[in-house]
Amino acid sequence: MRVNRFSGAITAAMLTLSIAGPAAAQELKIGLAAEPSALDPHYHNLTPNIQIATQVFERLADQDKNQAPQPMLAESWKATDDKTWVFNLRKGVKFSDGTDFTAQDVIYSFCRVPKVENSPSSFVVSTRPVDTMTAPDPYTIVITTAAPFPLMPQTVFSVAIMSAKQAGAPVDLKYSKDGCQGVAQWPRTDDFNKLKYAGTGPYKYTQYTPGDRIVMERNDTYWGKKPVWQKVILRPITQAAARVAALLSGDVDFIENPPIQDLPRIEANPTFAIAKGLSNRIIYLHFNYLADSPPGVTGTEGKNPFRDKRVREAISLSIDRDAIVSRIMGGVAVPAAEFLPNPLAGTNPGIKPAKPDLDKAKKLLAEAGYPNGFGLTVGTPNDRYINDAQVAQAAAQMMSRAGLKLQVDAMTSTTFFDKRTKREFGLWLAGWSADTGEMSNSLRALAGTPDPKTGFGTTNPGGYSNKEMDALLTKALTTVDDKQRNSLLAEASRMVMDDYGVIPLHFEVTVWAFKKGLTYEAQVNQYTRPDAIGRQ
Amino acid sequence: MLAFVLRRLGQSAFVIVAMAALVFLSVYAIGNPIDILLAPDADQQERAAAIARLGLDRPLWQQFLTFLVNLAQGDLGKSFVFGSDAVSLILARLPATLELALVALVLAIVAGIPLGILAGLRSDGWIGRGVMTGSIVGFSLPNFWLGIMMILLFAVELKWLPAGGRGATGTFLGLQFSLLDPAGWPNLLMPALTLAIYKVSLVIRLAYAGTREAMLQDYVRFARAKGLSPARIIGVHVLKNILIPIVTVLGLELGSMIAFAVVTETVFAWPGVGKLLIDSIARLDRPVIVAYLIIVVGMFTLINLAVDILYSILDPRVRLADGGH
């Protein structure tokens, strides 16, 4: 009896092994640095949620690895006039529950966005420009906007498409700005977390245990190229050392954001490989222009030194960006000359990062009336960007070589952002990544004159204001022709840089580490997308 | 006994309100969660809407008053991040932590008490010295470092155990427990050991000191004179007498293992409540932090109560009368 049971167990174990063998090759385990807050693709407008949701819930247009719009559920689109966009939808697409994809689903999904309960960060910013949305036939969507809105293809990437039929929507759904009429009950976030709703993407969710794992499996009804992996298991491992250990021990096959100091160790190991890619995240220094005597500034007899362009130029000239990149960032960054790196839309191809020039910096400070410098404090988060506090330290030391008396005030990001909004810094270090992958996004947020009416200056609490630039940006934002708009944006960007309105330091380089034999197409938006993970 | 229990519960209600006020105010003082929650490119309109939705636009006293009114009705609020009920979020993560603490507790008892007694009986021999030196090491190793070292050794180098995460689970009363599925045990082992090592050392020291003291007592001498076997003397008489301090300490330690296994759970990516707490603190998810600590205070009260009741069973001289002799 005992012998029988034992041999039975062995047979069972061998059976599992022989099944697990080929299946394991189809299975991919990923260690994530941050966990999505829900599986509802309309719930939280933040990278950890979006990067995963793209695999299940598709959008009209995708972003390629350089964030350029690509056909997804829409095969093509064009602006028929300044305020009208026509999207031609892909035919023969099915949701993973078997329902057909039509224009109704697009209308329904756009309508749901403002209806999500308790959304911590809504996608409404992306649906707000849509004034009317109609479907002349089941495979065409016509969007009109109140004002010319050239960024429609970039913007529709933010709205995930779900099945209207599965959600029980009425067949004659009509779009209106605050959600469609005649829908009694909108899908609840909780039901998404219970895997109730289907998407059209390459994968479908099959298990969700918050804090532990998200499992998705290949969607057999997917219209596109069959994904490489049969099953993808996503595990949040927020602690960086534990994430690296999980990779090295074989618990997971692929991790995002390995810490810089562990890269040499991973690269030296012949069984692992890494992929690096320039990101759209700029690390910059920003000034408080609004305060008459900015917090942390001393020895200026109550004046705000940052209103003097010569002071700002001196600060920029004192910083050795190459040294920061090589010594603090371990080479995993690229010195920056403006808000976005070069292949992206609206950048200046010829622009070069400033080289340090201490003599000139000292001269400029003397001309500005500060021959002996002045005291200032740099505020910085210490847990938000790669080596953020160390970068601020290094920049501060470099500035002190130009004669300024620097202090660094580093703090956790929740405190930092709160203080920044309340303008409790004179000078601070922060980061920005442009979700649309083009210059207008960065210029609007960081350099536009703050104004709720225009939506400019949302992350410009220091109040940098350049009316000429504002006008140029406004013009660009209503120019539908891509080439023309991008050259206007490049000009506006140049204007801010020549004025030293914001001081760019470097672009982060995003790193992914994985088992040898895998490949990853680095994404400039820093996303970890299972569909971009391949096999050699 | 009933009066004793009621008075204890009344005391803890007061502690809960005082603690809730403290936590509420200090989380408010740390900063504002809105910049962590919002998409960076949300416009001013969306920002204002989000702040209003979370009630963060109202003055602090109003926010606190609303919180107190809801608390009185048993509603601890909704998570800023997940949008769902804070208490149910915590309860959903609790089984993972409970089983971790339970395994660690069992390890502490099973390994700690025999080793401690042994060391107490042979305090001059190499066994006693060895055990006591080992317990000092176990005491002084930081949890975080120990966890990482175990991962490096057993997962990265030897590849015997998984580096982290929760493995397979079995279902009991609709809840998921790794203990019920042997396939989940390897995942449980390292975090439970990390959590247990300090407790084992603690129990060893308590058992050691207790044994040394008890062996010199008159009742042990009498028992010897009566001709009882050493096994019976130690296993019944000595053990019962040294258990009282051990039960007290383990009760409190069990509470702290459940409530604050934060470091261990983070290092091993164990999806328990400690992990939830640390993530919530990082995101200033105030309703979850406050609800969590309220539950913890409640739990400590109950554990203390249980410990007091256990005393009276272990030592009949103890009466549950709140020092009313």
mmCIF file of C-alpha atoms in Angstrom, chain B residues 43-322:
data_model
loop_
_atom_site.group_PDB
_atom_site.id
_atom_site.type_symbol
_atom_site.label_atom_id
_atom_site.label_comp_id
_atom_site.label_asym_id
_atom_site.label_seq_id
_atom_site.Cartn_x
_atom_site.Cartn_y
_atom_site.Cartn_z
ATOM 1 C CA ASP B 43 -4.781 69.788 -16.029
ATOM 2 C CA GLN B 44 -5.885 72.211 -13.309
ATOM 3 C CA GLN B 45 -9.541 71.267 -13.801
ATOM 4 C CA GLU B 46 -8.858 67.560 -13.320
ATOM 5 C CA ARG B 47 -6.609 68.250 -10.382
ATOM 6 C CA ALA B 48 -9.267 70.287 -8.622
ATOM 7 C CA ALA B 49 -11.845 67.585 -9.337
ATOM 8 C CA ALA B 50 -9.593 64.860 -7.908
ATOM 9 C CA ILE B 51 -8.852 66.863 -4.769
ATOM 10 C CA ALA B 52 -12.570 67.493 -4.236
ATOM 11 C CA ARG B 53 -13.385 63.816 -4.839
ATOM 12 C CA LEU B 54 -11.059 62.776 -2.022
ATOM 13 C CA GLY B 55 -12.366 65.551 0.200
ATOM 14 C CA LEU B 56 -8.881 67.036 0.486
ATOM 15 C CA ASP B 57 -10.126 70.531 -0.367
ATOM 16 C CA ARG B 58 -11.930 70.854 2.954
ATOM 17 C CA PRO B 59 -10.217 72.149 6.114
ATOM 18 C CA LEU B 60 -8.512 69.567 8.276
ATOM 19 C CA TRP B 61 -11.017 69.747 11.131
ATOM 20 C CA GLN B 62 -13.874 69.064 8.717
ATOM 21 C CA GLN B 63 -12.062 66.086 7.207
ATOM 22 C CA PHE B 64 -11.383 64.751 10.675
ATOM 23 C CA LEU B 65 -14.951 65.284 11.856
ATOM 24 C CA THR B 66 -16.327 63.406 8.846
ATOM 25 C CA PHE B 67 -13.856 60.647 9.607
ATOM 26 C CA LEU B 68 -15.003 60.429 13.247
ATOM 27 C CA VAL B 69 -18.677 60.374 12.301
ATOM 28 C CA ASN B 70 -18.021 57.582 9.805
ATOM 29 C CA LEU B 71 -15.876 55.744 12.334
ATOM 30 C CA ALA B 72 -18.724 55.801 14.823
ATOM 31 C CA GLN B 73 -20.841 54.105 12.155
ATOM 32 C CA GLY B 74 -18.152 51.529 11.557
ATOM 33 C CA ASP B 75 -17.109 52.967 8.200
ATOM 34 C CA LEU B 76 -13.351 53.458 7.924
ATOM 35 C CA GLY B 77 -13.489 54.960 4.463
ATOM 36 C CA LYS B 78 -12.368 54.039 0.973
ATOM 37 C CA SER B 79 -8.792 53.696 -0.168
ATOM 38 C CA PHE B 80 -7.580 56.719 -2.148
ATOM 39 C CA VAL B 81 -5.651 54.407 -4.461
ATOM 40 C CA PHE B 82 -7.859 51.354 -4.923
ATOM 41 C CA GLY B 83 -11.198 53.068 -4.494
ATOM 42 C CA SER B 84 -12.510 50.148 -2.485
ATOM 43 C CA ASP B 85 -13.337 49.737 1.171
ATOM 44 C CA ALA B 86 -10.173 50.052 3.307
ATOM 45 C CA VAL B 87 -11.192 47.338 5.773
ATOM 46 C CA SER B 88 -11.991 44.749 3.120
ATOM 47 C CA LEU B 89 -8.653 45.514 1.411
ATOM 48 C CA ILE B 90 -6.881 44.741 4.671
ATOM 49 C CA LEU B 91 -8.928 41.653 5.437
ATOM 50 C CA ALA B 92 -8.231 40.279 1.957
ATOM 51 C CA ARG B 93 -4.493 40.453 2.673
ATOM 52 C CA LEU B 94 -4.731 39.172 6.235
ATOM 53 C CA PRO B 95 -4.641 35.369 5.625
ATOM 54 C CA ALA B 96 -1.213 35.621 3.993
ATOM 55 C CA THR B 97 0.188 37.442 7.003
ATOM 56 C CA LEU B 98 -1.597 35.265 9.546
ATOM 57 C CA GLU B 99 -0.135 32.058 8.214
ATOM 58 C CA LEU B 100 3.326 33.594 8.060
ATOM 59 C CA ALA B 101 3.083 34.697 11.698
ATOM 60 C CA LEU B 102 1.626 31.363 12.723
ATOM 61 C CA VAL B 103 4.429 29.341 11.156
ATOM 62 C CA ALA B 104 6.996 31.675 12.702
ATOM 63 C CA LEU B 105 5.311 31.298 16.089
ATOM 64 C CA VAL B 106 5.307 27.515 15.853
ATOM 65 C CA LEU B 107 8.992 27.591 14.881
ATOM 66 C CA ALA B 108 9.727 29.844 17.834
ATOM 67 C CA ILE B 109 7.989 27.477 20.254
ATOM 68 C CA VAL B 110 9.190 24.203 18.777
ATOM 69 C CA ALA B 111 12.799 25.293 18.439
ATOM 70 C CA GLY B 112 13.078 27.904 21.177
ATOM 71 C CA ILE B 113 11.688 26.170 24.258
ATOM 72 C CA PRO B 114 13.617 22.855 24.026
ATOM 73 C CA LEU B 115 16.850 24.616 23.117
ATOM 74 C CA GLY B 116 16.412 27.111 25.936
ATOM 75 C CA ILE B 117 15.696 24.397 28.523
ATOM 76 C CA LEU B 118 18.599 22.352 27.256
ATOM 77 C CA ALA B 119 20.923 25.317 27.521
ATOM 78 C CA GLY B 120 19.584 26.051 31.004
ATOM 79 C CA LEU B 121 20.278 22.490 32.169
ATOM 80 C CA ARG B 122 23.729 22.378 30.616
ATOM 81 C CA SER B 123 24.671 25.984 31.092
ATOM 82 C CA ASP B 124 28.341 25.223 31.643
ATOM 83 C CA GLY B 125 28.698 22.694 28.859
ATOM 84 C CA TRP B 126 29.416 23.393 25.244
ATOM 85 C CA ILE B 127 25.757 22.854 24.339
ATOM 86 C CA GLY B 128 24.617 25.626 26.649
ATOM 87 C CA ARG B 129 27.328 28.014 25.517
ATOM 88 C CA GLY B 130 26.718 27.196 21.865
ATOM 89 C CA VAL B 131 22.966 27.747 22.076
ATOM 90 C CA MET B 132 23.332 31.005 23.985
ATOM 91 C CA THR B 133 25.953 32.367 21.584
ATOM 92 C CA GLY B 134 23.707 31.397 18.670
ATOM 93 C CA SER B 135 20.811 33.214 20.274
ATOM 94 C CA ILE B 136 22.867 36.385 20.525
ATOM 95 C CA VAL B 137 23.578 36.165 16.813
ATOM 96 C CA GLY B 138 19.878 35.582 16.124
ATOM 97 C CA PHE B 139 19.039 38.600 18.226
ATOM 98 C CA SER B 140 21.358 41.009 16.569
ATOM 99 C CA LEU B 141 20.864 40.196 12.910
ATOM 100 C CA PRO B 142 18.712 42.814 11.221
ATOM 101 C CA ASN B 143 15.659 41.281 9.607
ATOM 102 C CA PHE B 144 16.252 42.947 6.291
ATOM 103 C CA TRP B 145 19.830 41.756 5.977
ATOM 104 C CA LEU B 146 18.942 38.250 7.098
ATOM 105 C CA GLY B 147 16.179 38.012 4.494
ATOM 106 C CA ILE B 148 18.417 39.193 1.680
ATOM 107 C CA MET B 149 21.218 36.847 2.754
ATOM 108 C CA MET B 150 18.862 33.871 2.871
ATOM 109 C CA ILE B 151 17.599 34.759 -0.606
ATOM 110 C CA LEU B 152 21.161 35.006 -1.904
ATOM 111 C CA LEU B 153 22.127 31.687 -0.374
ATOM 112 C CA PHE B 154 19.063 29.476 -0.786
ATOM 113 C CA ALA B 155 17.497 31.024 -3.883
ATOM 114 C CA VAL B 156 20.244 32.630 -5.957
ATOM 115 C CA GLU B 157 23.209 30.337 -5.202
ATOM 116 C CA LEU B 158 21.731 26.973 -4.257
ATOM 117 C CA LYS B 159 18.383 27.405 -6.022
ATOM 118 C CA TRP B 160 16.639 25.277 -3.390
ATOM 119 C CA LEU B 161 13.859 27.710 -2.583
ATOM 120 C CA PRO B 162 12.009 30.410 -4.503
ATOM 121 C CA ALA B 163 13.272 33.949 -3.873
ATOM 122 C CA GLY B 164 9.893 35.315 -2.918
ATOM 123 C CA GLY B 165 6.227 35.663 -3.614
ATOM 124 C CA ARG B 166 3.411 33.461 -2.452
ATOM 125 C CA GLY B 167 3.180 30.050 -4.054
ATOM 126 C CA ALA B 168 0.220 27.766 -4.563
ATOM 127 C CA THR B 169 -2.622 28.178 -2.104
ATOM 128 C CA GLY B 170 -5.487 26.017 -0.916
ATOM 129 C CA THR B 171 -8.936 27.337 -0.045
ATOM 130 C CA PHE B 172 -10.432 27.230 3.430
ATOM 131 C CA LEU B 173 -13.679 29.050 4.232
ATOM 132 C CA GLY B 174 -13.254 30.942 0.973
ATOM 133 C CA LEU B 175 -9.823 32.256 2.021
ATOM 134 C CA GLN B 176 -6.494 31.365 0.459
ATOM 135 C CA PHE B 177 -3.836 29.664 2.591
ATOM 136 C CA SER B 178 -0.437 28.397 1.406
ATOM 137 C CA LEU B 179 -0.323 26.056 4.390
ATOM 138 C CA LEU B 180 -3.056 23.944 2.832
ATOM 139 C CA ASP B 181 -1.123 23.183 -0.337
ATOM 140 C CA PRO B 182 2.324 21.550 0.001
ATOM 141 C CA ALA B 183 3.313 23.212 -3.271
ATOM 142 C CA GLY B 184 3.086 26.530 -1.442
ATOM 143 C CA TRP B 185 5.331 25.527 1.464
ATOM 144 C CA PRO B 186 8.700 26.312 -0.137
ATOM 145 C CA ASN B 187 7.561 29.908 -0.617
ATOM 146 C CA LEU B 188 6.467 30.109 2.999
ATOM 147 C CA LEU B 189 9.650 28.706 4.496
ATOM 148 C CA MET B 190 12.174 31.526 4.070
ATOM 149 C CA PRO B 191 9.970 34.453 5.088
ATOM 150 C CA ALA B 192 8.695 32.475 8.103
ATOM 151 C CA LEU B 193 12.272 31.619 9.108
ATOM 152 C CA THR B 194 13.357 35.232 8.739
ATOM 153 C CA LEU B 195 10.490 36.288 10.914
ATOM 154 C CA ALA B 196 11.102 33.453 13.403
ATOM 155 C CA ILE B 197 14.846 33.741 14.031
ATOM 156 C CA TYR B 198 14.538 36.707 16.355
ATOM 157 C CA LYS B 199 11.620 35.109 18.212
ATOM 158 C CA VAL B 200 13.489 31.808 18.574
ATOM 159 C CA SER B 201 16.392 33.650 20.170
ATOM 160 C CA LEU B 202 14.032 35.491 22.449
ATOM 161 C CA VAL B 203 12.311 32.294 23.573
ATOM 162 C CA ILE B 204 15.671 30.571 24.081
ATOM 163 C CA ARG B 205 16.804 33.322 26.416
ATOM 164 C CA LEU B 206 13.545 33.311 28.376
ATOM 165 C CA ALA B 207 13.500 29.524 28.673
ATOM 166 C CA TYR B 208 17.162 29.474 29.634
ATOM 167 C CA ALA B 209 16.789 32.024 32.399
ATOM 168 C CA GLY B 210 13.562 30.404 33.617
ATOM 169 C CA THR B 211 15.079 26.927 33.713
ATOM 170 C CA ARG B 212 18.173 28.006 35.579
ATOM 171 C CA GLU B 213 16.049 29.716 38.167
ATOM 172 C CA ALA B 214 13.513 26.909 38.466
ATOM 173 C CA MET B 215 16.142 24.195 38.871
ATOM 174 C CA LEU B 216 17.248 25.812 42.144
ATOM 175 C CA GLN B 217 13.702 25.988 43.524
ATOM 176 C CA ASP B 218 12.514 23.870 46.416
ATOM 177 C CA TYR B 219 9.782 22.121 44.451
ATOM 178 C CA VAL B 220 12.357 20.694 42.075
ATOM 179 C CA ARG B 221 14.396 19.417 44.997
ATOM 180 C CA PHE B 222 11.277 17.853 46.526
ATOM 181 C CA ALA B 223 10.353 16.253 43.250
ATOM 182 C CA ARG B 224 13.847 14.792 42.992
ATOM 183 C CA ALA B 225 13.666 13.538 46.576
ATOM 184 C CA LYS B 226 10.307 11.985 45.794
ATOM 185 C CA GLY B 227 12.065 10.053 43.037
ATOM 186 C CA LEU B 228 10.342 11.530 40.015
ATOM 187 C CA SER B 229 12.115 10.963 36.731
ATOM 188 C CA PRO B 230 14.100 13.957 35.388
ATOM 189 C CA ALA B 231 11.927 13.928 32.266
ATOM 190 C CA ARG B 232 8.811 14.391 34.356
ATOM 191 C CA ILE B 233 10.377 17.070 36.537
ATOM 192 C CA ILE B 234 11.445 19.104 33.544
ATOM 193 C CA GLY B 235 8.612 18.277 31.193
ATOM 194 C CA VAL B 236 5.823 18.992 33.674
ATOM 195 C CA HIS B 237 6.936 20.985 36.694
ATOM 196 C CA VAL B 238 9.711 23.151 35.326
ATOM 197 C CA LEU B 239 8.068 23.699 31.961
ATOM 198 C CA LYS B 240 4.828 24.877 33.472
ATOM 199 C CA ASN B 241 6.612 27.402 35.632
ATOM 200 C CA ILE B 242 8.820 28.886 32.934
ATOM 201 C CA LEU B 243 5.935 29.166 30.464
ATOM 202 C CA ILE B 244 4.319 32.231 32.036
ATOM 203 C CA PRO B 245 6.827 34.856 30.858
ATOM 204 C CA ILE B 246 7.158 33.027 27.531
ATOM 205 C CA VAL B 247 3.415 33.136 26.884
ATOM 206 C CA THR B 248 3.305 36.858 27.689
ATOM 207 C CA VAL B 249 6.165 37.692 25.388
ATOM 208 C CA LEU B 250 5.037 35.407 22.577
ATOM 209 C CA GLY B 251 1.538 36.877 22.720
ATOM 210 C CA LEU B 252 2.888 40.346 22.172
ATOM 211 C CA GLU B 253 5.371 39.096 19.600
ATOM 212 C CA LEU B 254 2.610 37.332 17.678
ATOM 213 C CA GLY B 255 0.795 40.635 17.541
ATOM 214 C CA SER B 256 3.833 42.450 16.265
ATOM 215 C CA MET B 257 4.536 39.711 13.729
ATOM 216 C CA ILE B 258 1.059 40.068 12.284
ATOM 217 C CA ALA B 259 1.035 43.830 12.444
ATOM 218 C CA PHE B 260 4.572 44.737 11.508
ATOM 219 C CA ALA B 261 6.030 42.013 9.330
ATOM 220 C CA VAL B 262 6.572 44.918 6.970
ATOM 221 C CA VAL B 263 10.249 44.372 6.278
ATOM 222 C CA THR B 264 10.004 40.623 5.797
ATOM 223 C CA GLU B 265 6.981 40.929 3.547
ATOM 224 C CA THR B 266 8.678 43.587 1.448
ATOM 225 C CA VAL B 267 11.905 41.646 1.022
ATOM 226 C CA PHE B 268 10.040 38.484 0.045
ATOM 227 C CA ALA B 269 7.312 40.245 -1.950
ATOM 228 C CA TRP B 270 4.832 38.452 0.310
ATOM 229 C CA PRO B 271 1.343 39.810 -0.387
ATOM 230 C CA GLY B 272 0.336 40.344 3.227
ATOM 231 C CA VAL B 273 -0.903 43.308 5.226
ATOM 232 C CA GLY B 274 2.593 44.571 6.058
ATOM 233 C CA LYS B 275 3.265 45.026 2.363
ATOM 234 C CA LEU B 276 -0.060 46.788 2.005
ATOM 235 C CA LEU B 277 0.824 49.107 4.898
ATOM 236 C CA ILE B 278 4.216 50.108 3.539
ATOM 237 C CA ASP B 279 2.785 50.692 0.049
ATOM 238 C CA SER B 280 -0.017 52.751 1.543
ATOM 239 C CA ILE B 281 2.414 54.857 3.534
ATOM 240 C CA ALA B 282 4.466 55.494 0.414
ATOM 241 C CA ARG B 283 1.331 56.687 -1.351
ATOM 242 C CA LEU B 284 -0.148 58.441 1.697
ATOM 243 C CA ASP B 285 -3.294 56.374 1.325
ATOM 244 C CA ARG B 286 -4.669 57.726 4.566
ATOM 245 C CA PRO B 287 -7.864 55.656 4.897
ATOM 246 C CA VAL B 288 -5.888 52.406 4.588
ATOM 247 C CA ILE B 289 -3.185 53.494 7.046
ATOM 248 C CA VAL B 290 -5.708 54.600 9.650
ATOM 249 C CA ALA B 291 -7.940 51.540 9.195
ATOM 250 C CA TYR B 292 -4.916 49.295 9.430
ATOM 251 C CA LEU B 293 -3.729 50.776 12.700
ATOM 252 C CA ILE B 294 -7.226 50.665 14.172
ATOM 253 C CA ILE B 295 -7.421 46.975 13.353
ATOM 254 C CA VAL B 296 -3.961 46.473 14.858
ATOM 255 C CA VAL B 297 -4.895 48.184 18.105
ATOM 256 C CA GLY B 298 -8.014 46.060 18.269
ATOM 257 C CA MET B 299 -5.957 42.958 17.637
ATOM 258 C CA PHE B 300 -3.405 43.786 20.329
ATOM 259 C CA THR B 301 -6.206 44.315 22.808
ATOM 260 C CA LEU B 302 -7.633 40.909 22.014
ATOM 261 C CA ILE B 303 -4.241 39.220 22.212
ATOM 262 C CA ASN B 304 -3.543 40.816 25.566
ATOM 263 C CA LEU B 305 -6.887 39.637 26.787
ATOM 264 C CA ALA B 306 -6.170 36.118 25.584
ATOM 265 C CA VAL B 307 -2.771 36.196 27.288
ATOM 266 C CA ASP B 308 -4.344 37.249 30.582
ATOM 267 C CA ILE B 309 -6.870 34.441 30.344
ATOM 268 C CA LEU B 310 -4.094 31.972 29.525
ATOM 269 C CA TYR B 311 -2.213 33.114 32.659
ATOM 270 C CA SER B 312 -5.069 32.178 34.863
ATOM 271 C CA ILE B 313 -5.076 28.720 33.347
ATOM 272 C CA LEU B 314 -1.299 28.279 33.711
ATOM 273 C CA ASP B 315 -1.193 29.726 37.204
ATOM 274 C CA PRO B 316 -4.325 29.283 39.306
ATOM 275 C CA ARG B 317 -3.147 31.971 41.730
ATOM 276 C CA VAL B 318 -3.783 34.646 39.080
ATOM 277 C CA ARG B 319 -7.328 36.061 39.216
ATOM 278 C CA LEU B 320 -8.813 38.121 36.411
ATOM 279 C CA ALA B 321 -9.778 41.061 38.566
ATOM 280 C CA ASP B 322 -7.672 43.940 37.251
#
